[in-house]
Tab-separated table of C-alpha atoms in Angstrom:
chain	number	residue	atom	x	y	z
S	1	MET	CA	0.000	0.000	0.000
S	2	ALA	CA	1.204	3.459	-0.819
S	3	SER	CA	1.393	5.847	2.126
S	4	SER	CA	-0.099	8.699	0.104
S	5	GLN	CA	-3.004	10.880	1.092
S	6	LEU	CA	-5.183	8.973	-1.329
S	7	THR	CA	-4.320	5.718	0.422
S	8	SER	CA	-5.069	7.140	3.870
S	9	ILE	CA	-8.466	8.438	2.749
S	10	LEU	CA	-9.333	5.173	1.019
S	11	ALA	CA	-8.318	3.302	4.161
S	12	ALA	CA	-10.561	5.540	6.262
S	13	GLU	CA	-13.447	4.910	3.881
S	14	GLU	CA	-12.637	1.241	3.302
S	15	GLU	CA	-15.888	-0.131	4.696
S	16	LYS	CA	-18.004	2.107	2.478
S	17	ILE	CA	-15.938	1.352	-0.603
S	18	LEU	CA	-16.075	-2.387	-0.014
S	19	ALA	CA	-19.822	-2.096	0.591
S	20	CYS	CA	-20.246	-1.051	-3.038
S	21	VAL	CA	-22.118	-3.877	-4.762
S	22	HIS	CA	-21.411	-2.460	-8.237
S	23	CYS	CA	-25.150	-2.167	-8.770
S	24	GLY	CA	-24.692	0.459	-11.453
S	25	LEU	CA	-27.228	2.925	-10.046
S	26	CYS	CA	-24.533	5.588	-10.259
S	27	LEU	CA	-24.105	5.117	-14.004
S	28	GLU	CA	-27.228	6.864	-15.240
S	29	ALA	CA	-26.852	9.521	-12.545
S	30	CYS	CA	-23.389	10.450	-13.863
S	31	PRO	CA	-23.472	13.103	-16.619
S	32	THR	CA	-20.069	12.174	-18.028
S	33	TYR	CA	-20.902	8.467	-18.287
S	34	VAL	CA	-24.223	9.248	-19.960
S	35	ILE	CA	-22.361	11.200	-22.652
S	36	THR	CA	-19.263	9.045	-23.176
S	37	GLY	CA	-20.608	5.584	-22.320
S	38	ASP	CA	-17.133	4.813	-20.959
S	39	GLU	CA	-17.117	2.825	-17.718
S	40	ASN	CA	-13.965	4.708	-16.682
S	41	ASP	CA	-16.020	7.920	-16.790
S	42	SER	CA	-18.487	6.553	-14.241
S	43	PRO	CA	-18.161	6.844	-10.448
S	44	ARG	CA	-17.539	3.132	-9.943
S	45	GLY	CA	-15.049	3.120	-12.819
S	46	ARG	CA	-13.127	5.988	-11.263
S	47	ILE	CA	-13.165	4.233	-7.899
S	48	TYR	CA	-11.624	1.186	-9.610
S	49	LEU	CA	-8.840	3.462	-10.877
S	50	MET	CA	-8.325	4.932	-7.401
S	51	ARG	CA	-8.035	1.472	-5.897
S	52	ALA	CA	-5.560	0.472	-8.598
S	53	VAL	CA	-3.351	3.423	-7.666
S	54	GLU	CA	-3.733	2.684	-3.960
S	55	GLU	CA	-2.661	-0.920	-4.483
S	56	ASN	CA	0.294	0.110	-6.670
S	57	ARG	CA	-1.193	-1.611	-9.703
S	58	LEU	CA	-1.362	1.678	-11.574
S	59	PRO	CA	0.970	4.699	-11.255
S	60	LYS	CA	-0.616	7.981	-10.306
S	61	THR	CA	1.087	9.522	-13.336
S	62	SER	CA	-0.759	7.202	-15.718
S	63	THR	CA	-2.768	8.853	-18.480
S	64	ALA	CA	-5.838	6.710	-17.712
S	65	PHE	CA	-5.940	7.726	-14.051
S	66	GLN	CA	-5.414	11.443	-14.674
S	67	ARG	CA	-7.690	11.660	-17.698
S	68	HIS	CA	-10.750	10.050	-16.150
S	69	ILE	CA	-10.347	11.724	-12.759
S	70	ASP	CA	-10.020	15.095	-14.528
S	71	ARG	CA	-13.152	14.423	-16.575
S	72	CYS	CA	-15.336	14.051	-13.467
S	73	LEU	CA	-17.623	17.037	-12.831
S	74	GLY	CA	-17.714	16.379	-9.108
S	75	CYS	CA	-21.480	16.971	-9.095
S	76	ARG	CA	-21.963	14.207	-6.476
S	77	ALA	CA	-25.233	13.006	-8.001
S	78	CYS	CA	-23.833	9.498	-7.563
S	79	GLU	CA	-23.838	9.968	-3.784
S	80	THR	CA	-27.573	10.638	-3.752
S	81	VAL	CA	-28.417	7.399	-5.577
S	82	CYS	CA	-25.741	5.188	-3.963
S	83	PRO	CA	-27.368	2.597	-1.657
S	84	ALA	CA	-24.029	1.943	0.055
S	85	GLY	CA	-23.426	5.564	1.055
S	86	VAL	CA	-20.035	5.873	-0.650
S	87	GLU	CA	-18.784	9.421	-0.077
S	88	TYR	CA	-17.476	9.806	-3.581
S	89	GLY	CA	-16.832	13.555	-3.398
S	90	GLN	CA	-14.179	13.106	-0.721
S	91	LEU	CA	-12.516	10.311	-2.682
S	92	LEU	CA	-12.452	12.466	-5.810
S	93	GLU	CA	-10.730	15.316	-4.001
S	94	ALA	CA	-8.159	12.888	-2.612
S	95	ALA	CA	-7.517	11.445	-6.065
S	96	ARG	CA	-6.975	14.926	-7.472
S	97	ALA	CA	-4.624	15.718	-4.609
S	98	GLU	CA	-2.631	12.647	-5.617
S	99	ILE	CA	-2.484	13.852	-9.222
S	100	MET	CA	-1.484	17.364	-8.159
S	101	SER	CA	1.420	15.904	-6.190
S	102	ALA	CA	2.657	13.958	-9.223
S	103	PRO	CA	6.048	15.099	-10.631
S	104	ALA	CA	4.680	16.066	-14.060
S	105	ARG	CA	1.537	18.104	-14.479
S	106	ARG	CA	-0.704	17.650	-17.469
S	107	THR	CA	-1.250	20.821	-19.461
S	108	PHE	CA	-0.318	24.487	-19.422
S	109	LEU	CA	-3.845	25.417	-18.320
S	110	TYR	CA	-3.648	23.167	-15.270
S	111	SER	CA	-0.320	24.772	-14.366
S	112	VAL	CA	-1.901	28.213	-14.653
S	113	MET	CA	-4.806	27.068	-12.472
S	114	ARG	CA	-2.435	25.811	-9.802
S	115	PHE	CA	-0.487	29.097	-9.849
S	116	VAL	CA	-3.662	31.196	-9.577
S	117	LEU	CA	-5.056	29.106	-6.732
S	118	ARG	CA	-1.825	29.379	-4.776
S	119	HIS	CA	-0.713	32.939	-5.530
S	120	VAL	CA	-3.958	34.816	-6.127
S	121	TRP	CA	-6.831	33.006	-4.395
S	122	LEU	CA	-4.915	32.669	-1.115
S	123	GLN	CA	-4.110	36.401	-1.107
S	124	PRO	CA	-7.299	38.464	-0.438
S	125	ALA	CA	-5.770	41.719	-1.739
S	126	ARG	CA	-4.703	40.130	-5.025
S	127	LEU	CA	-8.032	38.355	-5.380
S	128	GLY	CA	-9.913	41.584	-4.740
S	129	ALA	CA	-7.846	43.329	-7.414
S	130	ALA	CA	-8.557	40.513	-9.888
S	131	PHE	CA	-12.312	40.773	-9.314
S	132	GLY	CA	-12.077	44.560	-9.544
S	133	PHE	CA	-10.489	44.221	-12.982
S	134	ALA	CA	-13.163	41.707	-14.023
S	135	ARG	CA	-15.941	44.078	-12.953
S	136	MET	CA	-14.282	46.905	-14.872
S	137	MET	CA	-14.199	44.722	-18.015
S	138	ARG	CA	-17.876	43.859	-17.533
S	139	ASP	CA	-19.318	47.189	-16.431
S	140	THR	CA	-17.496	49.395	-18.954
S	141	GLY	CA	-18.739	47.238	-21.815
S	142	LEU	CA	-15.235	46.186	-22.872
S	143	ALA	CA	-16.054	42.501	-22.438
S	144	SER	CA	-19.242	42.956	-24.468
S	145	LEU	CA	-17.332	44.761	-27.229
S	146	LEU	CA	-14.732	41.987	-27.480
S	147	PHE	CA	-17.537	39.450	-27.548
S	148	LYS	CA	-19.714	41.171	-30.161
S	149	THR	CA	-16.854	41.973	-32.540
S	150	LYS	CA	-15.723	38.326	-32.486
S	151	VAL	CA	-12.256	39.388	-31.315
S	152	ALA	CA	-12.520	36.926	-28.438
S	153	ARG	CA	-13.280	34.016	-30.779
S	154	MET	CA	-10.304	34.922	-32.963
S	155	ILE	CA	-8.121	34.759	-29.875
S	156	SER	CA	-9.607	31.470	-28.645
S	157	PRO	CA	-13.051	29.846	-28.279
S	158	ARG	CA	-12.128	29.253	-24.640
S	159	PHE	CA	-11.480	32.991	-24.191
S	160	GLU	CA	-14.811	33.753	-25.866
S	161	PHE	CA	-16.596	31.491	-23.405
S	162	ALA	CA	-14.745	33.114	-20.495
S	163	LEU	CA	-16.036	36.514	-21.631
S	164	ALA	CA	-19.554	35.088	-21.938
S	165	LEU	CA	-19.237	33.818	-18.357
S	166	LEU	CA	-18.218	37.281	-17.190
S	167	GLN	CA	-21.041	38.997	-19.083
S	168	SER	CA	-23.588	36.600	-17.621
S	169	SER	CA	-22.683	37.793	-14.120
S	170	ALA	CA	-24.174	41.225	-14.895
S	171	PRO	CA	-27.480	42.175	-13.205
S	172	THR	CA	-30.495	40.363	-14.629
S	173	PHE	CA	-33.055	42.988	-13.705
S	174	ALA	CA	-32.997	46.628	-14.763
S	175	ALA	CA	-31.964	49.249	-12.243
S	176	ALA	CA	-35.512	50.638	-12.362
S	177	HIS	CA	-36.715	47.521	-10.583
S	178	GLN	CA	-34.394	48.341	-7.701
S	179	GLU	CA	-35.674	51.877	-7.093
S	180	GLY	CA	-36.125	52.563	-3.416
S	181	VAL	CA	-34.166	49.467	-2.431
S	182	SER	CA	-31.117	50.236	-0.339
S	183	ASP	CA	-27.877	48.282	-0.594
S	184	SER	CA	-28.174	47.083	3.000
S	185	PRO	CA	-31.164	46.312	5.193
S	186	SER	CA	-32.110	48.658	7.967
S	187	PRO	CA	-31.127	47.330	11.395
S	188	HIS	CA	-34.791	47.767	12.414
S	189	GLU	CA	-36.303	46.201	9.290
S	190	GLY	CA	-38.310	42.997	9.498
S	191	ASN	CA	-41.872	41.909	10.198
S	192	GLY	CA	-42.722	45.193	11.876
S	193	LYS	CA	-40.939	44.087	15.043
S	194	SER	CA	-37.467	43.294	16.301
S	195	HIS	CA	-35.528	40.512	14.660
S	196	LYS	CA	-36.240	37.042	16.006
S	197	VAL	CA	-32.917	35.541	14.873
S	198	GLN	CA	-29.322	36.703	14.671
S	199	ALA	CA	-26.989	35.072	12.140
S	200	LEU	CA	-23.601	35.466	10.472
S	201	PHE	CA	-23.309	35.836	6.714
S	202	PHE	CA	-20.733	34.157	4.481
S	203	LYS	CA	-20.187	36.420	1.485
S	204	GLY	CA	-18.013	34.172	-0.703
S	205	CYS	CA	-15.307	35.395	-3.059
S	206	VAL	CA	-17.080	35.092	-6.434
S	207	ASN	CA	-20.400	36.136	-4.927
S	208	GLU	CA	-19.013	39.302	-3.368
S	209	GLY	CA	-16.680	39.937	-6.298
S	210	LEU	CA	-19.224	39.578	-9.143
S	211	PHE	CA	-22.627	39.067	-7.484
S	212	ALA	CA	-22.613	41.548	-4.595
S	213	ARG	CA	-26.213	42.429	-5.487
S	214	VAL	CA	-27.230	38.840	-4.647
S	215	ASN	CA	-25.537	39.100	-1.251
S	216	ARG	CA	-27.357	42.371	-0.553
S	217	ALA	CA	-30.652	40.819	-1.687
S	218	ALA	CA	-30.106	37.895	0.684
S	219	GLU	CA	-29.414	40.267	3.570
S	220	ARG	CA	-32.580	42.263	2.823
S	221	VAL	CA	-34.799	39.194	2.472
S	222	LEU	CA	-33.438	37.679	5.679
S	223	SER	CA	-33.991	40.966	7.529
S	224	VAL	CA	-37.578	41.331	6.319
S	225	ASN	CA	-38.187	37.781	7.533
S	226	GLY	CA	-36.889	38.478	11.025
S	227	CYS	CA	-33.242	37.413	10.681
S	228	ALA	CA	-30.540	40.038	11.166
S	229	VAL	CA	-27.177	39.119	9.654
S	230	THR	CA	-23.640	40.344	10.219
S	231	ALA	CA	-20.777	39.550	7.837
S	232	PRO	CA	-17.631	38.927	9.911
S	233	GLU	CA	-14.448	40.620	8.822
S	234	ASN	CA	-11.439	38.559	7.747
S	235	GLN	CA	-13.529	35.854	6.113
S	236	VAL	CA	-11.974	34.478	2.933
S	237	CYS	CA	-12.781	32.144	0.047
S	238	CYS	CA	-14.440	28.906	1.166
S	239	GLY	CA	-11.715	26.776	-0.457
S	240	ALA	CA	-13.992	24.853	-2.831
S	241	LEU	CA	-11.909	25.560	-5.928
S	242	HIS	CA	-8.778	24.372	-4.129
S	243	ALA	CA	-10.390	21.198	-2.818
S	244	HIS	CA	-11.947	20.309	-6.171
S	245	ALA	CA	-8.580	20.843	-7.881
S	246	GLY	CA	-6.780	18.628	-5.365
S	247	ASP	CA	-5.026	21.431	-3.472
S	248	LEU	CA	-6.293	20.230	-0.111
S	249	GLU	CA	-3.630	22.122	1.838
S	250	GLY	CA	-4.727	25.377	0.221
S	251	ALA	CA	-8.323	24.533	1.148
S	252	ARG	CA	-7.248	23.872	4.762
S	253	ILE	CA	-5.476	27.243	4.986
S	254	LEU	CA	-8.689	29.000	3.963
S	255	ALA	CA	-10.866	26.814	6.189
S	256	ARG	CA	-8.820	27.675	9.292
S	257	GLN	CA	-9.087	31.384	8.529
S	258	ASN	CA	-12.855	31.161	8.085
S	259	ILE	CA	-13.365	29.154	11.261
S	260	ALA	CA	-11.414	31.727	13.244
S	261	ALA	CA	-13.233	34.639	11.589
S	262	PHE	CA	-16.665	33.210	12.390
S	263	GLU	CA	-15.732	32.396	15.973
S	264	THR	CA	-14.598	35.955	16.688
S	265	PRO	CA	-16.226	38.069	13.939
S	266	GLN	CA	-14.549	41.371	14.786
S	267	GLU	CA	-11.154	39.907	15.661
S	268	PRO	CA	-8.289	38.946	13.322
S	269	PRO	CA	-8.251	35.209	12.524
S	270	ALA	CA	-5.947	33.061	14.547
S	271	VAL	CA	-2.720	31.727	13.094
S	272	ALA	CA	-3.255	28.045	12.410
S	273	SER	CA	-0.149	26.877	14.270
S	274	SER	CA	-0.896	28.829	17.461
S	275	GLY	CA	-3.829	26.702	18.573
S	276	PRO	CA	-7.394	27.732	19.244
S	277	PRO	CA	-8.051	31.344	20.330
S	278	PRO	CA	-10.497	32.268	23.058
S	279	ASN	CA	-14.014	31.776	21.773
S	280	SER	CA	-17.015	34.042	22.143
S	281	PRO	CA	-20.086	31.952	23.041
S	282	GLU	CA	-22.306	34.183	20.921
S	283	SER	CA	-20.180	34.045	17.796
S	284	THR	CA	-19.654	30.272	17.971
S	285	THR	CA	-23.341	29.360	18.116
S	286	LEU	CA	-24.987	31.674	15.584
S	287	PRO	CA	-26.100	30.164	12.256
S	288	ILE	CA	-23.788	30.778	9.292
S	289	ILE	CA	-25.810	31.694	6.195
S	290	THR	CA	-24.595	31.277	2.626
S	291	ASN	CA	-26.377	31.825	-0.666
S	292	ALA	CA	-24.068	29.808	-2.942
S	293	GLY	CA	-24.507	26.049	-3.211
S	294	GLY	CA	-20.829	25.465	-3.980
S	295	CYS	CA	-19.687	27.473	-0.968
S	296	GLY	CA	-22.230	25.844	1.318
S	297	ALA	CA	-21.222	22.312	0.332
S	298	MET	CA	-17.602	23.181	1.041
S	299	LEU	CA	-18.332	24.846	4.378
S	300	VAL	CA	-20.291	21.829	5.634
S	301	SER	CA	-17.299	19.614	4.791
S	302	TYR	CA	-14.795	21.469	6.995
S	303	GLY	CA	-15.168	18.790	9.654
S	304	HIS	CA	-13.859	16.179	7.219
S	305	LEU	CA	-11.239	18.486	5.702
S	306	LEU	CA	-9.654	19.239	9.104
S	307	ALA	CA	-10.284	15.863	10.728
S	308	ASP	CA	-6.538	15.340	11.281
S	309	ASP	CA	-5.871	18.822	12.707
S	310	GLU	CA	-5.892	18.553	16.500
S	311	HIS	CA	-6.361	22.310	16.995
S	312	TYR	CA	-9.222	22.650	14.514
S	313	ARG	CA	-10.929	19.256	14.358
S	314	THR	CA	-13.681	19.962	16.892
S	315	ARG	CA	-14.001	23.603	15.900
S	316	ALA	CA	-14.428	22.601	12.251
S	317	GLN	CA	-17.191	20.146	13.128
S	318	ARG	CA	-19.036	22.805	15.116
S	319	PHE	CA	-18.569	25.315	12.310
S	320	SER	CA	-19.982	22.948	9.679
S	321	ALA	CA	-23.003	22.130	11.845
S	322	ARG	CA	-23.959	25.823	11.856
S	323	VAL	CA	-24.001	26.291	8.072
S	324	GLN	CA	-27.363	26.900	6.385
S	325	ASP	CA	-28.301	27.959	2.890
S	326	VAL	CA	-30.409	31.126	2.810
S	327	GLY	CA	-33.399	29.022	1.737
S	328	GLN	CA	-32.943	26.679	4.697
S	329	GLN	CA	-32.773	29.598	7.103
S	330	LEU	CA	-35.955	31.077	5.677
S	331	GLN	CA	-37.713	27.746	6.147
S	332	ILE	CA	-36.748	27.976	9.830
S	333	THR	CA	-37.796	31.595	10.382
S	334	GLY	CA	-40.760	31.455	8.012
S	335	ILE	CA	-41.074	33.195	4.663
S	336	ARG	CA	-43.282	36.237	4.190
S	337	GLN	CA	-45.137	36.427	0.918
S	338	GLY	CA	-43.240	38.550	-1.561
S	339	ALA	CA	-44.467	40.973	-4.206
S	340	ALA	CA	-45.727	39.862	-7.610
S	341	ILE	CA	-43.085	40.269	-10.312
S	342	GLY	CA	-45.121	40.093	-13.498
S	343	PRO	CA	-46.153	37.511	-16.082
S	344	ALA	CA	-42.718	36.197	-17.097
S	345	ARG	CA	-42.372	32.413	-17.264
S	346	ILE	CA	-39.890	31.363	-14.571
S	347	THR	CA	-38.135	28.038	-14.027
S	348	TYR	CA	-35.629	26.661	-11.512
S	349	ASP	CA	-32.402	24.712	-11.940
S	350	ALA	CA	-30.970	23.063	-8.845
S	351	SER	CA	-27.326	23.666	-7.991
S	352	CYS	CA	-25.631	20.247	-7.736
S	353	HIS	CA	-23.829	21.088	-4.525
S	354	LEU	CA	-26.906	22.655	-2.981
S	355	LEU	CA	-28.863	19.526	-3.910
S	356	HIS	CA	-26.331	16.748	-3.286
S	357	GLY	CA	-23.893	18.477	-0.909
S	358	GLN	CA	-26.220	20.447	1.363
S	359	HIS	CA	-29.419	18.504	0.561
S	360	ALA	CA	-31.266	21.815	0.351
S	361	GLY	CA	-32.506	22.034	-3.233
S	362	ASP	CA	-36.144	22.220	-2.154
S	363	ALA	CA	-35.394	25.161	0.137
S	364	SER	CA	-34.601	27.433	-2.792
S	365	LEU	CA	-37.730	26.293	-4.588
S	366	SER	CA	-39.833	27.078	-1.499
S	367	MET	CA	-38.307	30.549	-1.392
S	368	MET	CA	-39.333	31.162	-5.016
S	369	LEU	CA	-42.855	29.937	-4.457
S	370	ALA	CA	-43.336	32.616	-1.782
S	371	VAL	CA	-43.710	35.054	-4.698
S	372	PRO	CA	-47.454	35.370	-5.457
S	373	GLU	CA	-48.843	34.716	-8.923
S	374	LEU	CA	-45.491	33.255	-9.984
S	375	LYS	CA	-45.771	31.795	-13.470
S	376	PHE	CA	-43.591	28.819	-12.640
S	377	VAL	CA	-42.776	26.143	-15.227
S	378	PRO	CA	-40.919	22.937	-14.274
S	379	LEU	CA	-37.593	22.229	-15.932
S	380	ALA	CA	-36.836	18.715	-17.172
S	381	GLY	CA	-33.470	17.570	-15.812
S	382	SER	CA	-33.343	20.373	-13.262
S	383	ASP	CA	-31.414	18.044	-10.954
S	384	VAL	CA	-28.734	17.278	-13.573
S	385	CYS	CA	-25.409	19.146	-13.661
S	386	CYS	CA	-25.073	22.091	-16.063
S	387	GLY	CA	-21.388	21.385	-16.749
S	388	GLY	CA	-19.969	24.412	-14.927
S	389	ALA	CA	-18.312	22.672	-11.956
S	390	GLY	CA	-16.016	25.496	-10.862
S	391	VAL	CA	-13.434	25.970	-13.614
S	392	TYR	CA	-14.210	22.632	-15.269
S	393	ASN	CA	-15.889	24.549	-18.127
S	394	LEU	CA	-12.545	26.187	-18.977
S	395	LEU	CA	-10.389	23.092	-18.502
S	396	GLU	CA	-12.558	20.316	-19.966
S	397	THR	CA	-14.334	22.461	-22.529
S	398	ASP	CA	-15.637	19.774	-24.893
S	399	LEU	CA	-17.289	17.574	-22.283
S	400	SER	CA	-18.594	20.602	-20.390
S	401	ALA	CA	-20.178	21.908	-23.590
S	402	GLN	CA	-21.935	18.596	-24.220
S	403	VAL	CA	-23.374	18.546	-20.692
S	404	LEU	CA	-24.479	22.163	-21.075
S	405	GLU	CA	-26.113	21.463	-24.441
S	406	ASP	CA	-28.590	19.060	-22.845
S	407	LYS	CA	-29.417	21.642	-20.175
S	408	LEU	CA	-30.025	24.368	-22.751
S	409	GLU	CA	-32.305	22.107	-24.784
S	410	HIS	CA	-34.514	21.552	-21.750
S	411	ILE	CA	-34.550	25.281	-20.967
S	412	ASP	CA	-35.523	26.090	-24.536
S	413	GLU	CA	-38.316	23.491	-24.400
S	414	SER	CA	-39.675	25.052	-21.182
S	415	ARG	CA	-40.002	28.447	-22.915
S	416	ALA	CA	-38.899	30.055	-19.651
S	417	GLU	CA	-37.868	33.696	-19.776
S	418	ILE	CA	-36.168	33.698	-16.374
S	419	LEU	CA	-34.183	30.882	-14.763
S	420	ALA	CA	-33.324	30.922	-11.063
S	421	THR	CA	-30.463	28.902	-9.621
S	422	GLY	CA	-28.763	28.952	-6.225
S	423	ASN	CA	-25.092	29.050	-7.183
S	424	ALA	CA	-22.938	31.666	-8.912
S	425	GLY	CA	-21.070	29.094	-11.021
S	426	CYS	CA	-24.321	27.598	-12.346
S	427	HIS	CA	-25.646	31.108	-12.963
S	428	MET	CA	-22.648	32.006	-15.120
S	429	GLN	CA	-22.489	28.657	-16.946
S	430	ILE	CA	-26.144	28.652	-17.986
S	431	GLY	CA	-26.119	32.375	-18.741
S	432	ALA	CA	-23.030	32.060	-20.938
S	433	GLY	CA	-24.425	29.034	-22.744
S	434	ALA	CA	-27.718	30.784	-23.436
S	435	ARG	CA	-25.895	33.860	-24.728
S	436	LEU	CA	-23.766	31.830	-27.137
S	437	ALA	CA	-26.770	29.757	-28.256
S	438	GLY	CA	-28.896	32.834	-28.896
S	439	ILE	CA	-31.501	31.907	-26.255
S	440	ASP	CA	-33.262	34.917	-24.741
S	441	LEU	CA	-32.919	34.038	-21.060
S	442	ARG	CA	-32.354	35.982	-17.882
S	443	VAL	CA	-30.643	34.144	-15.020
S	444	CYS	CA	-30.879	35.115	-11.364
S	445	HIS	CA	-30.657	33.772	-7.825
S	446	PRO	CA	-33.994	32.742	-6.230
S	447	VAL	CA	-33.472	35.323	-3.480
S	448	GLU	CA	-33.464	38.109	-6.102
S	449	LEU	CA	-37.039	37.213	-7.050
């Protein structure tokens, strides 16, 4: 047995892996297998490859291992249908960590991704500057100009899609619809009486960088429904991109900073090696609210991510237990009926990580249905991945495009004018795909409705 991280995780999950009866229920739930028909592109096929590496029957540098692990979307739909309870998402992250530690990396793009994750995403100032530049490209119309004049396509189809992703992050609704709506809720707003619940708000890096309006909408809706939120200082990226890419140590660095920030909201985060800081009872028991499925699924996994860290193990478990999606929190506090928004046909696409990671897909749907006279139309395959999967759409472009094509066909068949989804990555993926396909579609977060 190799003494790698992959081996240790497989050993820890040995009972669940051996409980797999190879029933094949995961096959039809796996978007990549449905498209390729290749057993190696199925969850059980990838687990076979992981076991082969663990048992030294296959080198971790092998093309087969790297190719089929890379081609996984990480949507975790297989977990929902697995009768044996195999925690595939954790195994996938371990396998990618093994690949990342291999002497030779695969392509230039993967090398760029690794550099950005390590030297930009772990540095809040640099990350803030990067998002500032992206917003400038979007809001000045430069991205739109490059897109419309086909300059982006001449540079690279991948660059064209990246610009479409950026454009799709722009506000869905006209500014006129926001008249009289402040950026932040009043501290006295909500149900005509004092707030019933206090909570902490996780802003997220992409959400705050490109979708700040969604964060403000979540804060307002929570306040009106009796939940006052505070966003602790010093919070950072959730670490999902790092974990999904196999940079588990980068994910742990971010997780420790977030745990410390949400224990003592107004205090600087503790240094990981110094041990646990004094805790404030209030700040360590309040719910932690997120409005991004990808972030939420990562935050609830901190207990597993830091299971071997003696200073953070228990704190991580407590942190994860406090995490709620905004829809889940509104189910707890109760949802006031909203205002009618007109006759537009509206549909809903479930974020994979909200659905399979947080098991809260219905919460977002309930939030939408609080809008009266909503002309809601169901979406076929709403529980199937859209192909975004973090930066998968820029790294595995062909397979991502095929997964997205099926999603767009269903959206077109629904004749929906507005699509709501509870994750920024899904929002951008579907919005970009619709833009390139010429489908007239507005995409938003359910809380914006």
